[in-house]
Coordinates of C-alpha atoms in Angstrom, one line a residue:
M1053 CA -20.8 18.5 16.5
A1054 CA -21.5 16.0 13.5
R1055 CA -18.5 14.4 13.1
K1056 CA -17.1 12.4 9.5
I1057 CA -14.2 10.4 11.0
A1058 CA -11.7 9.3 8.6
G1059 CA -10.8 5.5 9.0
L1060 CA -10.6 2.1 7.1
Q1061 CA -13.1 1.6 5.3
R1062 CA -14.7 -1.7 3.3
V1063 CA -15.1 -0.5 -0.2
L1064 CA -12.5 -3.4 -1.6
D1065 CA -14.6 -6.1 -3.8
A1066 CA -13.0 -9.1 -5.6
P1067 CA -11.9 -7.3 -8.9
A1068 CA -10.1 -4.4 -7.1
L1069 CA -8.2 -7.2 -4.6
F1070 CA -7.4 -9.0 -7.7
S1071 CA -5.5 -6.2 -9.5
V1072 CA -4.3 -5.8 -6.0
A1073 CA -2.8 -8.9 -5.7
Y1074 CA -1.7 -9.6 -9.4
G1075 CA -0.4 -6.2 -9.4
E1076 CA 1.8 -6.7 -6.6
I1077 CA 3.0 -10.1 -7.2
A1078 CA 3.7 -9.6 -10.6
S1079 CA 5.6 -6.7 -10.5
S1080 CA 8.3 -8.5 -8.8
I1081 CA 9.5 -10.8 -11.8
Y1082 CA 11.0 -6.9 -13.1
V1083 CA 13.2 -7.3 -9.9
A1084 CA 13.8 -11.0 -9.6
L1085 CA 14.5 -13.2 -12.9
G1086 CA 18.2 -11.7 -13.2
I1087 CA 19.3 -12.9 -9.7
I1088 CA 17.1 -15.9 -9.9
A1089 CA 19.1 -16.9 -13.2
L1090 CA 22.5 -15.8 -11.9
H1091 CA 22.2 -18.9 -9.5
A1092 CA 19.6 -21.3 -11.1
L1093 CA 20.8 -20.7 -14.5
G1094 CA 19.2 -23.3 -16.7
L1095 CA 16.7 -24.7 -14.4
T1096 CA 15.1 -21.2 -13.3
P1097 CA 11.7 -22.1 -14.7
E1098 CA 11.6 -24.9 -12.7
V1099 CA 12.9 -23.1 -9.3
L1100 CA 10.1 -20.5 -9.9
A1101 CA 7.6 -23.0 -10.7
L1102 CA 8.2 -25.0 -7.4
V1103 CA 8.2 -22.0 -5.4
G1104 CA 5.4 -20.6 -7.2
A1105 CA 3.7 -23.8 -5.9
L1106 CA 4.7 -23.5 -2.6
F1107 CA 3.8 -19.6 -2.9
L1108 CA 0.2 -21.3 -3.8
V1109 CA 0.4 -23.9 -0.5
V1110 CA 1.1 -21.1 1.4
S1111 CA -2.0 -18.6 -0.1
L1112 CA -4.3 -21.1 1.2
S1113 CA -3.4 -20.8 5.0
Y1114 CA -3.3 -16.9 4.4
A1115 CA -7.0 -16.9 3.1
E1116 CA -8.2 -18.6 6.3
G1117 CA -6.2 -16.7 8.6
T1118 CA -7.6 -13.6 6.9
A1119 CA -11.4 -14.5 6.0
A1120 CA -11.6 -15.8 10.0
I1121 CA -9.6 -12.5 11.4
P1122 CA -10.3 -9.7 9.0
E1123 CA -8.4 -7.5 10.4
T1124 CA -5.6 -5.4 9.2
G1125 CA -1.6 -6.8 10.2
G1126 CA -1.7 -10.2 7.8
A1127 CA 0.2 -12.7 9.6
A1128 CA 0.9 -10.8 12.4
T1129 CA -2.3 -10.6 13.1
F1130 CA -3.4 -13.9 13.4
V1131 CA 0.1 -15.4 14.9
R1132 CA -0.9 -12.9 18.1
R1133 CA -4.2 -14.3 18.2
A1134 CA -2.7 -17.8 18.0
F1135 CA -0.1 -17.3 20.7
N1136 CA 0.9 -13.8 22.2
D1137 CA 1.5 -10.8 21.5
L1138 CA 5.4 -11.5 21.4
A1139 CA 5.2 -13.7 18.9
G1140 CA 2.6 -11.6 16.4
F1141 CA 5.5 -9.0 17.0
L1142 CA 8.1 -10.5 15.8
T1143 CA 6.0 -11.8 13.2
G1144 CA 5.4 -8.4 11.7
W1145 CA 8.9 -7.2 12.4
A1146 CA 10.3 -9.8 9.9
L1147 CA 7.3 -9.0 7.8
F1148 CA 8.6 -4.9 8.2
L1149 CA 12.4 -6.6 6.5
D1150 CA 10.1 -7.5 3.3
Y1151 CA 8.3 -4.4 2.8
L1152 CA 11.9 -2.4 3.1
I1153 CA 13.7 -4.6 0.9
V1154 CA 11.0 -4.4 -1.8
I1155 CA 11.0 -1.1 -1.6
A1156 CA 14.9 -0.5 -1.9
L1157 CA 14.8 -3.2 -4.8
S1158 CA 12.1 -1.8 -6.5
A1159 CA 13.9 1.9 -6.2
L1160 CA 17.4 1.0 -7.1
F1161 CA 15.9 -0.9 -10.5
L1162 CA 13.4 1.5 -11.5
P1163 CA 16.2 3.8 -12.8
H1164 CA 17.4 0.8 -15.0
Y1165 CA 14.4 0.4 -16.9
V1166 CA 14.1 4.2 -17.5
A1167 CA 17.4 4.2 -18.8
G1168 CA 16.7 1.3 -21.0
A1169 CA 13.6 3.1 -22.3
L1170 CA 15.2 6.6 -22.8
Q1171 CA 18.8 5.3 -23.5
I1172 CA 20.5 7.5 -20.8
E1173 CA 23.3 5.1 -20.1
A1174 CA 24.6 7.7 -16.8
L1175 CA 20.8 6.8 -15.0
G1176 CA 22.0 3.0 -15.2
R1177 CA 25.4 3.3 -13.7
D1178 CA 26.8 3.6 -10.4
P1179 CA 26.1 6.4 -8.4
W1180 CA 23.6 7.8 -10.4
D1181 CA 20.9 4.7 -9.7
L1182 CA 21.6 5.2 -6.3
V1183 CA 20.8 8.6 -6.5
T1184 CA 17.9 8.5 -8.5
A1185 CA 16.4 5.4 -6.2
V1186 CA 16.8 7.4 -2.6
A1187 CA 14.7 10.1 -4.7
V1188 CA 12.1 8.3 -5.7
I1189 CA 11.8 7.2 -2.4
V1190 CA 11.7 10.3 -0.7
V1191 CA 9.5 11.4 -3.2
V1192 CA 6.9 8.8 -2.8
A1193 CA 7.0 9.3 1.1
A1194 CA 6.5 12.8 0.5
F1195 CA 3.7 12.8 -1.3
R1196 CA 2.2 9.7 0.8
L1197 CA 2.5 12.2 3.5
V1198 CA -0.1 14.8 2.3
R1199 CA -2.2 12.5 0.2
R1200 CA -4.3 9.9 1.1
S1201 CA -3.4 6.6 -0.6
A1202 CA -6.1 5.2 -3.3
F1203 CA -4.0 2.5 -5.1
Y1204 CA -7.0 0.1 -5.3
R1205 CA -8.7 2.6 -7.5
Y1206 CA -5.9 2.6 -10.4
G1207 CA -4.6 -0.7 -9.4
I1208 CA -7.4 -2.3 -12.0
V1209 CA -5.4 0.0 -14.4
V1210 CA -1.3 -1.1 -13.5
A1211 CA -2.5 -5.0 -13.2
V1212 CA -4.1 -4.4 -17.1
L1213 CA -0.8 -2.7 -17.8
D1214 CA 1.4 -5.3 -16.1
L1215 CA -0.5 -8.4 -17.7
I1216 CA -0.3 -6.8 -21.1
T1217 CA 3.2 -6.2 -21.0
Q1218 CA 4.0 -9.9 -19.8
V1219 CA 1.7 -11.8 -21.9
G1220 CA 3.1 -9.6 -24.8
L1221 CA 6.8 -10.2 -24.0
V1222 CA 5.6 -14.1 -23.7
A1223 CA 4.1 -14.2 -27.4
L1224 CA 6.7 -12.4 -28.8
G1225 CA 9.4 -14.6 -26.9
F1226 CA 7.7 -17.7 -28.2
A1227 CA 7.2 -16.9 -31.5
F1228 CA 11.0 -15.8 -32.1
L1229 CA 12.9 -16.7 -29.5
F1230 CA 12.0 -20.0 -28.0
S1231 CA 14.7 -22.7 -28.3
G1232 CA 14.4 -26.4 -26.4
D1233 CA 18.0 -26.6 -27.6
A1234 CA 18.7 -23.2 -25.8
L1235 CA 16.9 -24.3 -22.3
T1236 CA 18.8 -27.5 -22.2
Q1237 CA 22.3 -26.0 -23.3
G1238 CA 24.9 -26.1 -20.5
V1239 CA 22.5 -27.3 -17.6
S1240 CA 23.9 -30.3 -16.4
I1241 CA 22.1 -31.0 -12.6
G1242 CA 24.5 -31.2 -10.0
T1243 CA 27.3 -29.2 -12.0
Q1244 CA 25.6 -26.5 -13.9
P1245 CA 24.0 -25.5 -11.6
S1246 CA 25.5 -27.2 -8.9
W1247 CA 23.8 -28.3 -5.8
H1248 CA 24.8 -25.7 -3.9
Q1249 CA 23.8 -23.4 -6.4
I1250 CA 20.2 -24.8 -6.8
A1251 CA 19.9 -24.4 -3.0
F1252 CA 21.4 -20.9 -2.9
A1253 CA 18.4 -20.1 -5.8
L1254 CA 15.4 -21.6 -3.8
P1255 CA 15.3 -18.7 -0.9
L1256 CA 16.3 -16.1 -4.0
A1257 CA 12.7 -17.3 -5.7
M1258 CA 11.0 -16.2 -2.9
L1259 CA 11.9 -12.7 -4.0
A1260 CA 9.7 -13.7 -7.2
Y1261 CA 6.5 -13.8 -5.2
T1262 CA 5.6 -10.7 -3.0
G1263 CA 3.0 -9.0 -1.9
L1264 CA 0.7 -11.7 -0.4
E1265 CA 1.0 -9.8 2.8
T1266 CA -0.1 -6.5 1.2
V1267 CA -3.1 -8.5 -0.4
A1268 CA -3.9 -9.8 3.3
N1269 CA -3.5 -6.3 4.9
L1270 CA -6.5 -5.2 3.2
A1271 CA -8.6 -7.8 5.4
E1272 CA -10.4 -5.0 6.9
E1273 CA -11.0 -2.7 4.3
T1274 CA -12.6 -5.4 2.0
R1275 CA -16.3 -6.0 2.0
A1276 CA -16.6 -9.7 2.0
P1277 CA -13.2 -11.0 2.9
G1278 CA -14.8 -14.7 3.3
R1279 CA -15.5 -15.1 -0.2
D1280 CA -13.3 -12.1 -1.7
L1281 CA -10.1 -12.3 -0.5
P1282 CA -9.6 -16.2 -1.1
R1283 CA -10.8 -16.1 -5.0
S1284 CA -8.8 -12.9 -5.5
L1285 CA -5.4 -14.6 -4.2
F1286 CA -5.9 -18.3 -5.8
S1287 CA -6.6 -16.5 -9.5
G1288 CA -4.2 -13.6 -9.1
I1289 CA -1.1 -16.4 -7.9
G1290 CA -2.4 -18.8 -10.0
L1291 CA -1.5 -16.6 -13.3
V1292 CA 1.3 -14.6 -12.1
V1293 CA 2.9 -19.0 -11.6
V1294 CA 2.2 -19.5 -15.1
I1295 CA 3.2 -16.3 -16.2
Y1296 CA 6.6 -16.3 -14.7
V1297 CA 7.6 -20.0 -15.6
A1298 CA 6.4 -18.8 -19.5
I1299 CA 8.7 -15.8 -19.5
A1300 CA 11.7 -17.5 -17.9
L1301 CA 11.3 -20.0 -21.0
V1302 CA 11.4 -17.5 -22.9
A1303 CA 14.1 -15.3 -21.0
L1304 CA 16.5 -18.8 -20.9
S1305 CA 15.8 -19.2 -24.8
A1306 CA 17.4 -15.8 -25.3
F1307 CA 20.1 -15.8 -23.0
P1308 CA 20.9 -19.7 -22.3
A1309 CA 23.5 -20.9 -19.6
K1310 CA 26.7 -20.9 -20.6
N1311 CA 29.8 -21.6 -19.1
G1312 CA 28.1 -21.2 -15.6
T1313 CA 26.5 -17.7 -15.9
T1314 CA 23.8 -16.4 -18.2
E1315 CA 23.9 -12.7 -19.4
L1316 CA 20.8 -12.6 -18.0
G1317 CA 21.9 -12.7 -14.3
T1318 CA 24.8 -10.6 -15.3
T1319 CA 24.5 -7.6 -18.5
W1320 CA 20.7 -7.6 -17.6
L1321 CA 20.8 -8.1 -13.9
K1322 CA 18.5 -5.2 -13.0
S1323 CA 16.4 -4.9 -16.0
P1324 CA 15.9 -8.3 -17.1
L1325 CA 12.6 -8.1 -19.0
L1326 CA 14.5 -5.2 -21.2
G1327 CA 17.0 -8.0 -22.3
I1328 CA 14.1 -10.0 -23.3
V1329 CA 13.4 -7.0 -25.6
D1330 CA 16.9 -6.4 -26.9
A1331 CA 16.9 -10.0 -27.7
L1332 CA 14.6 -10.0 -30.5
H1333 CA 16.9 -7.6 -32.7
G1334 CA 17.0 -9.6 -35.8
H1335 CA 14.2 -11.1 -35.3
V1336 CA 11.6 -8.1 -36.1
P1337 CA 12.0 -4.6 -37.4
S1338 CA 14.5 -2.4 -35.5
E1339 CA 11.5 0.3 -35.1
F1340 CA 9.5 -2.2 -33.8
V1341 CA 12.3 -3.1 -31.3
D1342 CA 13.1 0.4 -30.2
A1343 CA 9.1 1.0 -29.5
L1344 CA 9.0 -1.8 -27.6
R1345 CA 11.8 -0.6 -25.6
V1346 CA 10.5 2.8 -24.7
Y1347 CA 7.1 0.7 -23.8
V1348 CA 8.8 -2.1 -21.4
G1349 CA 11.4 0.0 -20.0
L1350 CA 8.8 3.1 -19.1
T1351 CA 5.6 0.2 -18.1
G1352 CA 8.4 -1.3 -15.8
A1353 CA 9.1 2.0 -13.6
V1354 CA 5.3 2.3 -13.3
I1355 CA 5.3 -1.0 -12.2
L1356 CA 7.9 -0.4 -9.7
L1357 CA 7.0 3.3 -8.9
V1358 CA 3.4 1.5 -7.9
A1359 CA 5.0 -1.4 -6.0
I1360 CA 7.2 1.4 -4.0
T1361 CA 3.8 3.1 -3.2
T1362 CA 1.8 0.0 -1.9
S1363 CA 4.7 -1.3 -0.3
I1364 CA 5.1 2.1 1.9
S1365 CA 1.3 1.5 2.4
G1366 CA 1.6 -2.4 3.4
F1367 CA 4.1 -1.0 6.0
T1368 CA 2.3 1.4 7.6
R1369 CA -0.8 -0.5 7.8
L1370 CA 0.9 -3.4 9.7
A1371 CA 3.0 -0.2 11.7
H1372 CA -1.1 0.6 12.5
S1373 CA -1.7 -2.9 13.7
L1374 CA 1.1 -3.3 16.1
G1375 CA 0.5 0.2 17.3
E1376 CA -2.9 -0.1 18.3
H1377 CA -1.9 -3.8 20.3
G1378 CA 0.7 -2.0 22.0
Q1379 CA 4.0 -3.6 20.4
L1380 CA 4.7 -0.2 18.9
P1381 CA 4.7 3.5 20.5
R1382 CA 1.4 4.6 20.2
A1383 CA 2.2 7.2 17.6
F1384 CA 2.5 4.5 15.1
G1385 CA -1.3 3.0 16.0
R1386 CA -3.0 6.7 15.4
L1387 CA -4.6 7.5 12.1
N1388 CA -4.0 11.1 10.4
R1389 CA -7.1 12.2 9.2
R1390 CA -6.3 13.0 5.4
T1391 CA -4.2 10.1 4.5
L1392 CA -5.4 7.2 6.9
V1393 CA -1.9 6.1 8.1
S1394 CA 0.7 6.8 10.7
P1395 CA 3.1 9.9 9.3
E1396 CA 5.7 8.2 11.7
A1397 CA 5.5 5.2 9.8
I1398 CA 6.0 6.7 6.7
V1399 CA 8.8 8.2 7.7
A1400 CA 10.0 5.4 8.8
A1401 CA 9.6 3.5 6.2
A1402 CA 11.5 5.8 3.9
L1403 CA 14.4 6.5 6.4
I1404 CA 14.9 2.9 6.7
S1405 CA 14.7 1.9 3.3
I1406 CA 17.5 4.7 2.3
A1407 CA 19.6 3.0 4.9
I1408 CA 19.0 0.0 3.6
L1409 CA 20.0 0.7 0.2
L1410 CA 22.9 2.9 1.0
G1411 CA 24.3 0.5 3.4
T1412 CA 24.6 -2.3 1.1
S1413 CA 25.4 -0.6 -1.7
L1414 CA 29.3 -1.1 -0.2
L1415 CA 28.7 -4.6 -0.9
T1416 CA 30.3 -6.5 -3.5
D1417 CA 26.9 -8.5 -3.9
E1418 CA 24.2 -6.3 -2.7
I1419 CA 21.3 -7.7 -5.0
A1420 CA 21.9 -11.3 -3.5
F1421 CA 22.4 -10.1 0.2
L1422 CA 19.2 -8.1 0.0
A1423 CA 17.3 -11.1 -1.5
S1424 CA 18.8 -13.1 1.0
L1425 CA 17.1 -10.7 3.7
F1426 CA 13.8 -10.6 2.3
S1427 CA 13.7 -14.6 2.0
F1428 CA 14.7 -14.2 6.0
G1429 CA 11.7 -12.3 6.4
V1430 CA 9.4 -13.8 4.2
L1431 CA 9.6 -17.7 5.2
A1432 CA 10.2 -16.9 9.2
A1433 CA 6.4 -15.2 8.4
F1434 CA 5.0 -17.8 6.4
T1435 CA 6.1 -20.5 8.9
A1436 CA 4.4 -18.8 11.7
A1437 CA 1.4 -17.7 10.3
Q1438 CA 1.0 -21.3 8.8
L1439 CA 1.2 -22.8 12.5
A1440 CA -1.1 -20.0 13.9
V1441 CA -3.6 -21.4 11.2
I1442 CA -3.3 -24.9 13.0
K1443 CA -3.4 -23.7 16.3
L1444 CA -6.4 -21.8 15.8
R1445 CA -8.6 -24.8 14.9
F1446 CA -7.3 -26.2 18.3
S1447 CA -7.4 -23.1 19.9
E1448 CA -10.7 -21.5 18.4
P1449 CA -12.7 -24.5 17.1
E1450 CA -16.1 -22.2 17.2
L1451 CA -14.2 -18.9 15.7
D1452 CA -16.0 -18.1 12.5
R1453 CA -14.3 -19.4 9.2
P1454 CA -15.8 -18.4 5.9
Y1455 CA -13.0 -20.1 4.1
R1456 CA -11.3 -22.9 5.4
A1457 CA -8.2 -24.5 3.7
P1458 CA -9.2 -28.2 2.0
F1459 CA -8.1 -31.2 2.8
P1460 CA -8.5 -31.8 6.2
V1461 CA -6.9 -34.4 8.1
R1462 CA -8.3 -35.6 11.9
L1463 CA -6.0 -35.0 14.6
R1464 CA -6.8 -35.2 18.0
G1465 CA -10.2 -34.9 17.3
V1466 CA -9.7 -31.4 15.3
D1467 CA -9.9 -31.2 11.4
V1468 CA -6.7 -29.8 10.2
P1469 CA -6.0 -28.9 6.8
V1470 CA -3.1 -30.4 5.1
P1471 CA -1.7 -27.7 3.4
A1472 CA -0.9 -25.6 6.5
I1473 CA 1.2 -28.9 7.6
V1474 CA 2.3 -29.2 3.8
G1475 CA 3.3 -25.5 3.7
T1476 CA 4.7 -25.4 7.3
V1477 CA 7.3 -27.9 6.2
G1478 CA 7.8 -26.7 3.3
T1479 CA 8.7 -23.2 4.4
L1480 CA 10.2 -24.3 6.8
A1481 CA 12.6 -26.4 4.7
V1482 CA 13.4 -23.8 2.6
F1483 CA 14.3 -21.3 5.5
V1484 CA 16.9 -23.8 6.9
I1485 CA 18.5 -23.7 3.6
A1486 CA 18.7 -19.9 3.3
L1487 CA 20.1 -19.8 6.7
I1488 CA 22.8 -22.4 5.6
T1489 CA 23.8 -21.0 2.2
H1490 CA 22.9 -17.3 2.5
A1491 CA 25.0 -14.9 5.1
G1492 CA 22.3 -12.3 4.6
A1493 CA 19.7 -14.7 5.7
R1494 CA 22.1 -16.1 8.4
Y1495 CA 23.5 -12.8 10.0
G1496 CA 21.4 -9.9 9.0
G1497 CA 18.1 -11.7 9.6
P1498 CA 18.6 -12.6 13.4
A1499 CA 20.3 -9.1 14.1
W1500 CA 16.9 -7.6 12.2
L1501 CA 15.1 -9.8 15.0
V1502 CA 17.0 -8.7 17.8
A1503 CA 16.7 -5.5 16.8
G1504 CA 12.9 -5.7 16.9
A1505 CA 13.1 -7.4 20.3
V1506 CA 15.3 -4.6 22.3
V1507 CA 12.0 -2.0 20.6
Y1508 CA 9.3 -4.2 21.3
G1509 CA 10.7 -4.5 25.2
L1510 CA 11.3 -1.0 25.7
V1511 CA 7.5 -0.4 24.1
R1512 CA 6.1 -2.4 26.8
R1513 CA 8.3 -1.5 29.6
G1514 CA 7.1 2.0 29.1
R1515 CA 3.8 1.2 29.1
G1516 CA 3.8 -1.3 32.1
E1517 CA 2.7 -4.3 30.3
G1518 CA 4.3 -7.9 30.5
L1519 CA 5.8 -9.0 27.1
L1520 CA 3.3 -11.4 26.7
E1521 CA 0.1 -9.7 27.9
R1522 CA -2.5 -9.6 25.5
I1523 CA -3.5 -6.0 24.5
E1524 CA -6.8 -5.3 22.2
A1525 CA -6.9 -2.1 20.1
P1526 CA -9.3 0.6 21.5
S1527 CA -12.6 -0.3 20.4
E1528 CA -13.1 3.1 18.0
N1529 CA -10.0 4.4 16.5
L1530 CA -10.0 8.3 16.8
P1531 CA -7.5 10.1 14.2
E1532 CA -5.4 12.7 15.7
T1533 CA -7.2 16.1 16.8
H1534 CA -4.8 18.4 15.0
F1535 CA -6.4 20.6 12.6
S1536 CA -3.4 22.7 10.3
S1537 CA -6.4 23.8 7.6
I1538 CA -9.8 24.9 8.0
L1539 CA -12.1 25.2 5.4
V1540 CA -14.9 27.9 6.5
P1541 CA -18.0 28.6 3.7
M1542 CA -19.2 32.1 4.4
K1543 CA -22.7 33.3 5.1
L1544 CA -24.3 36.4 5.7
G1545 CA -25.9 37.3 8.9
L1546 CA -25.2 36.2 12.3
I1547 CA -24.8 32.3 11.8
G1548 CA -22.1 33.5 9.2
E1549 CA -20.2 35.4 12.3
E1550 CA -20.7 32.8 14.6
M1551 CA -19.2 30.0 12.1
V1552 CA -16.2 32.4 11.3
A1553 CA -15.8 33.0 15.2
T1554 CA -15.4 29.1 15.9
A1555 CA -13.3 28.8 12.9
V1556 CA -10.7 31.0 14.3
K1557 CA -11.1 30.1 18.1
L1558 CA -10.5 26.3 17.0
A1559 CA -7.2 27.6 14.7
Q1560 CA -6.3 30.2 17.4
E1561 CA -5.9 26.9 19.5
R1562 CA -4.3 24.5 16.7
G1563 CA -2.2 26.7 15.2
A1564 CA -4.2 26.4 11.6
K1565 CA -4.7 28.7 9.3
I1566 CA -8.3 29.4 7.8
E1567 CA -9.6 29.4 4.3
A1568 CA -12.9 31.6 3.9
L1569 CA -14.9 30.3 1.0
Y1570 CA -17.4 32.4 -0.4
V1571 CA -19.9 30.2 -3.1
I1572 CA -21.4 32.6 -5.5
R1573 CA -24.8 30.2 -6.3
V1574 CA -25.5 30.6 -10.3
P1575 CA -28.7 29.4 -11.6
L1576 CA -28.7 27.5 -14.7
D1577 CA -30.4 30.0 -16.8
R1578 CA -27.3 32.7 -16.4
P1579 CA -23.8 32.0 -17.9
L1580 CA -21.6 30.4 -14.9
E1581 CA -18.8 33.3 -15.4
E1582 CA -21.2 35.9 -15.5
E1583 CA -20.2 38.8 -12.6
G1584 CA -22.4 39.0 -9.9
G1585 CA -22.7 42.5 -9.2
D1586 CA -23.8 43.1 -5.7
E1587 CA -23.2 39.4 -5.0
D1588 CA -19.3 40.4 -5.7
E1589 CA -19.4 43.1 -3.6
R1590 CA -21.2 41.0 -0.5
A1591 CA -18.4 38.5 -1.2
A1592 CA -15.6 40.6 -1.0
A1593 CA -17.2 42.7 2.1
S1594 CA -17.4 39.6 3.9
L1595 CA -14.3 38.1 2.9
A1596 CA -12.7 41.0 4.3
E1597 CA -14.5 40.8 7.7
A1598 CA -13.2 37.1 7.9
Q1599 CA -9.5 38.4 7.4
L1600 CA -10.3 41.0 9.9
L1601 CA -11.2 39.2 12.6
G1602 CA -8.6 36.6 12.0
A1603 CA -6.1 39.4 12.3
D1604 CA -7.3 40.5 15.5
H1605 CA -6.6 37.2 16.9
G1606 CA -3.6 36.2 15.3
V1607 CA -4.8 33.5 12.9
E1608 CA -3.7 33.7 9.3
V1609 CA -7.1 33.6 6.9
A1610 CA -6.9 33.5 3.1
G1611 CA -10.4 34.4 1.2
E1612 CA -11.7 32.9 -2.2
T1613 CA -14.6 33.5 -3.8
V1614 CA -16.2 30.8 -6.5
R1615 CA -19.0 31.0 -8.6
A1616 CA -21.0 27.2 -8.7
R1617 CA -24.3 25.7 -10.1
S1618 CA -24.3 23.8 -6.3
I1619 CA -22.5 25.2 -3.3
G1620 CA -22.1 21.9 -1.2
E1621 CA -20.4 20.4 -4.7
A1622 CA -18.1 23.6 -4.3
I1623 CA -17.3 23.4 -0.9
V1624 CA -16.7 20.0 -1.3
K1625 CA -14.4 20.4 -4.3
E1626 CA -12.2 23.4 -2.6
A1627 CA -11.5 20.8 0.3
E1628 CA -10.3 18.3 -1.9
R1629 CA -8.3 21.2 -4.0
S1630 CA -6.7 22.6 -0.7
G1631 CA -6.3 19.8 1.9
A1632 CA -8.6 20.7 4.4
D1633 CA -8.4 18.8 7.6
L1634 CA -11.6 20.5 9.1
I1635 CA -14.7 22.4 7.2
V1636 CA -16.8 24.6 9.3
L1637 CA -20.7 24.9 8.4
G1638 CA -23.6 26.7 10.2
S1639 CA -26.9 25.3 10.4
A1640 CA -30.4 27.4 11.1
P1641 CA -32.9 25.8 13.2
R1642 CA -35.8 25.9 10.6
W1643 CA -34.4 22.8 9.4
R1644 CA -34.9 21.0 12.3
R1645 CA -38.5 21.5 11.9
Q1646 CA -38.7 20.2 8.5
S1647 CA -38.2 16.4 7.5
R1648 CA -34.4 16.6 7.3
F1649 CA -32.4 17.6 10.1
F1650 CA -29.6 19.7 8.1
S1651 CA -30.4 21.5 4.8
P1652 CA -29.4 19.9 1.8
T1653 CA -26.1 21.7 1.2
V1654 CA -24.9 20.7 4.9
E1655 CA -26.1 16.9 4.1
Y1656 CA -24.2 17.3 0.9
V1657 CA -21.0 17.9 2.4
L1658 CA -21.6 15.4 5.2
R1659 CA -21.7 13.2 2.7
K1660 CA -19.0 13.8 0.6
A1661 CA -16.5 15.5 2.4
P1662 CA -13.2 14.3 2.2
C1663 CA -12.3 15.6 5.9
E1664 CA -14.0 16.1 9.3
V1665 CA -17.2 17.9 9.3
L1666 CA -18.3 20.4 12.1
V1667 CA -21.7 21.6 11.9
V1668 CA -22.5 24.5 14.6
A1669 CA -26.2 24.3 15.2
F1670 CA -28.5 27.5 16.2
P1671 CA -30.9 27.5 19.1
E1672 CA -34.7 28.8 17.8
G1673 CA -35.4 32.2 16.8
V1674 CA -31.7 32.7 15.3
M1675 CA -31.9 33.9 11.7
E1676 CA -35.0 32.1 10.8
E1677 CA -35.1 34.1 7.7
D1678 CA -31.7 32.4 6.6
G1679 CA -32.7 30.7 3.8
E1680 CA -30.2 28.1 1.7
G1681 CA -28.0 31.4 0.5
S1682 CA -25.1 29.9 1.4
Q1683 CA -25.6 26.5 3.6

């Protein structure tokens, strides 16, 4: 059996990682700007710059950790490596909370951008924004259940779209809206905003910098993690911080803080970038503003939709890592052959994020509550991650570190990076501020960790393993062996009959259905649509026999005839179209006497197939005259 095992592959280079990093982190401004401005008032640019600098420092530790341990799981992975499985799990569990809140907030804000773009007022009001948010999460999760994510393929498009939108708004804003007087209007540090408001805003600003974990979770899929991860992180984060501060300057110029508030955090709370567009009225032609409103609104909706998709993918990758290491039930660690994620993880991400949305909708200030919950999870994880990087410098000094965080200082004979020390102190300080000023962080965060500890304890007890015991992932992660759909290309003669019989047997054992595909190869000198005469009749007869055999064994067999120049290409395209889990092919022995073991068709399918391939090889003397007619 020649197997094509689905798994995480190293396919991402620096440009793809940059697009993911920028797209993920830069999408946060569509959600975070209004809630930060509501509390930081005229100091919003300064708060974003300060937290952005802290975020950049933290990324240095992340770059070292993920480059040294290029596995999926992000901070949870190197915290587990540095300390123990319980510490790694709690870090991962805290990060689960962040993924879920990004999903929930992105889904909640999305209908407001659509409503502003298309002037559908009802869509931006309760309860229709909540209903739409739930529907969006369900649709994205359902799509992810049946299709493999390829966000790194379109990530560069989203990143470019995001960058064009944000740079365009900054350029228009500085040209028509920027005002130094407006930025200082009503600003009196300690009064407007008060010290409490500033302290309250600092943890909230962490919401503006999501996505670091998503990029770290891609370490196992990066071609050169030691080089590409740091380069992508630093360039993406640096650009985001600059643009964020510029957007905040424009937004506060358009909506200066007055009487302890700003329209940016009230009227435009759930679509702040549309507020900037609206402020252009009177400065540029109204037709241009209307067109820009549609563009920014729909672009924002698309970017938030991508944020939901990538956050679900990040959640499932983290769940996969925890499941592999005995920290979650085994089902979370098994990869589905088609989607490369655990279906249980997708369902869990969707259901819990929806529950969070519905539960917090009853609160008077659900956005601030969710943002404070996010700050609890991200700050706890960031602090643990940097401590892990420091600990690994002592416990595993010989660990290969393709990238090392800069500015080392000598402590007890070991070089310890200053950024990790500064980042630990900074994130821990903001974490304490969050606990003091935010009810969500103070009560909701610890409650979430307690729930996680219960889950972890039950999992370890069920496995008969200790809480601190280190469990290594299996050396080879084989996807689940369930087939729901089997594609069998038809071939005349004994080999063809054996292939169909094999497929029927597999389908019978697994309750799967079969698609029998007959490919009529059309030479280049003949029109592709030209009817084949005898060939059409043979195809119909062959498919009829396959359906009869399936009926005799209680297996559903659907028949399909296609014309193509290349049989192998036709098989692969049909497998992609139908979502087949397995392709059954036959291999005549004559090919084994040549330089190649399989026929060109079989080799093509083995290279290109989107699913597992079963090749049935036959002994000498069986249909030696079979040519390349079908296989």
